[in-house]
């Protein structure tokens, strides 16, 4: 491989708190190693459009604490085409950018892998998504912050739920995964959690509501992952209200607030570590890999593996919710 002198960085897919900290780390580590750093705006679409700017150290000052992404993010349809990727590669050549760091999730890495293979461009991925649904890393950048934000919101809802003896169904994000839901459920002492990974006919929930829950003098919280197979918090609440017309039920969908806000110290440190690890991996001739963290150690996982495999929910944590909601 030719010596890498210029490294480009982009953020892709849904933004996540801590992406800015990762951009900062990539840029500073690139400069520290005597190379030049280039920011690519609006993800792969910016690479196709040539929306590229040289970044100096001061361009990433004062961003470690900020949510969102200074490089903006997008989901590009054009990059899914051979022609789109060819334009992106041509722009990299024009700017003499030798290698690319992609901060994003599953879909972004699928694009990165094809792009790297088609054009012989070294690419390293950094896991940035609130969903935590990437195989090969214990945590993705943004997950911890999103959980903190959701827990804060649920704690507030619990106050009003308790004041009115209400049953709340609270929907959290996570796409097809229940990582946010499960952690939020345990942290808030929820009575039940519904996640996409477990096929549920609502029997457990109805058992709890029928036997252990007294709507006349207590409240209850059920956390629902947005990808849950029965159709989300609204539909579940409707079904339950039909079988329990005496319950005072409310639904709250937390939505995009979970994607915003200042990253937690955990996410800032993780993003800093992974940003530096990504640059070091490229300079060490690694390509087509994601850098991650497992058991507090930095890992390198081939894109192939992280894309094909599914990270499982910890069954012990699922059991915790059941045991601890016993009344
Ligand atoms: O992947 C992050 C995420 O926030 C998911 O949890 C959610 O399903 C999706 O993105 C929402 O996407 P959009 O912001 O495009 O509506």
Short mmCIF file of N, CA and C and ligand atoms in Angstrom, two decimals, residues 14-15 75 129-131 173-175 226 256 259, ligand 1:
data_model
loop_
_atom_site.label_atom_id
_atom_site.label_comp_id
_atom_site.label_asym_id
_atom_site.label_seq_id
_atom_site.Cartn_x
_atom_site.Cartn_y
_atom_site.Cartn_z
N UNK A 14 -27.95 8.06 10.69
CA UNK A 14 -28.51 8.88 11.77
C UNK A 14 -27.39 9.41 12.66
N UNK A 15 -27.47 10.69 13.01
CA UNK A 15 -26.41 11.25 13.86
C UNK A 15 -26.50 10.64 15.26
N UNK A 75 -28.28 10.14 4.41
CA UNK A 75 -28.34 8.77 3.87
C UNK A 75 -28.42 8.94 2.36
N UNK A 129 -23.82 5.20 16.44
CA UNK A 129 -25.28 5.10 16.36
C UNK A 129 -25.83 4.94 17.76
N UNK A 130 -26.99 5.56 18.02
CA UNK A 130 -27.57 5.40 19.36
C UNK A 130 -28.09 3.98 19.57
N UNK A 131 -28.30 3.23 18.49
CA UNK A 131 -28.99 1.93 18.59
C UNK A 131 -28.15 0.83 19.24
N UNK A 173 -36.33 4.64 20.95
CA UNK A 173 -35.77 4.32 19.63
C UNK A 173 -34.93 3.03 19.69
N UNK A 174 -34.31 2.70 18.55
CA UNK A 174 -33.45 1.51 18.50
C UNK A 174 -33.58 0.75 17.20
N UNK A 175 -34.39 1.28 16.29
CA UNK A 175 -34.66 0.62 15.00
C UNK A 175 -35.10 -0.83 15.21
N UNK A 226 -39.10 0.69 19.63
CA UNK A 226 -39.89 1.09 18.45
C UNK A 226 -40.04 -0.05 17.42
N UNK A 256 -36.95 11.73 18.63
CA UNK A 256 -35.60 12.21 18.28
C UNK A 256 -34.87 12.92 19.40
N UNK A 259 -31.66 11.42 20.20
CA UNK A 259 -30.48 11.55 19.34
C UNK A 259 -29.67 12.80 19.64
O1 LIG B 1 -30.41 4.64 13.78
C1 LIG B 1 -30.72 5.69 14.63
C2 LIG B 1 -32.20 5.98 14.61
O2 LIG B 1 -32.47 7.06 15.48
C3 LIG B 1 -33.11 4.80 14.95
O3 LIG B 1 -33.17 4.54 16.33
C4 LIG B 1 -34.42 5.22 14.33
O4 LIG B 1 -35.19 4.11 13.98
C5 LIG B 1 -33.97 5.96 13.10
O5 LIG B 1 -32.61 6.35 13.31
C6 LIG B 1 -34.77 7.19 12.77
O6 LIG B 1 -34.32 7.70 11.57
P1 LIG B 1 -34.71 9.14 11.01
O7 LIG B 1 -33.98 10.17 11.83
O8 LIG B 1 -34.28 9.12 9.61
O9 LIG B 1 -36.19 9.27 11.20
#
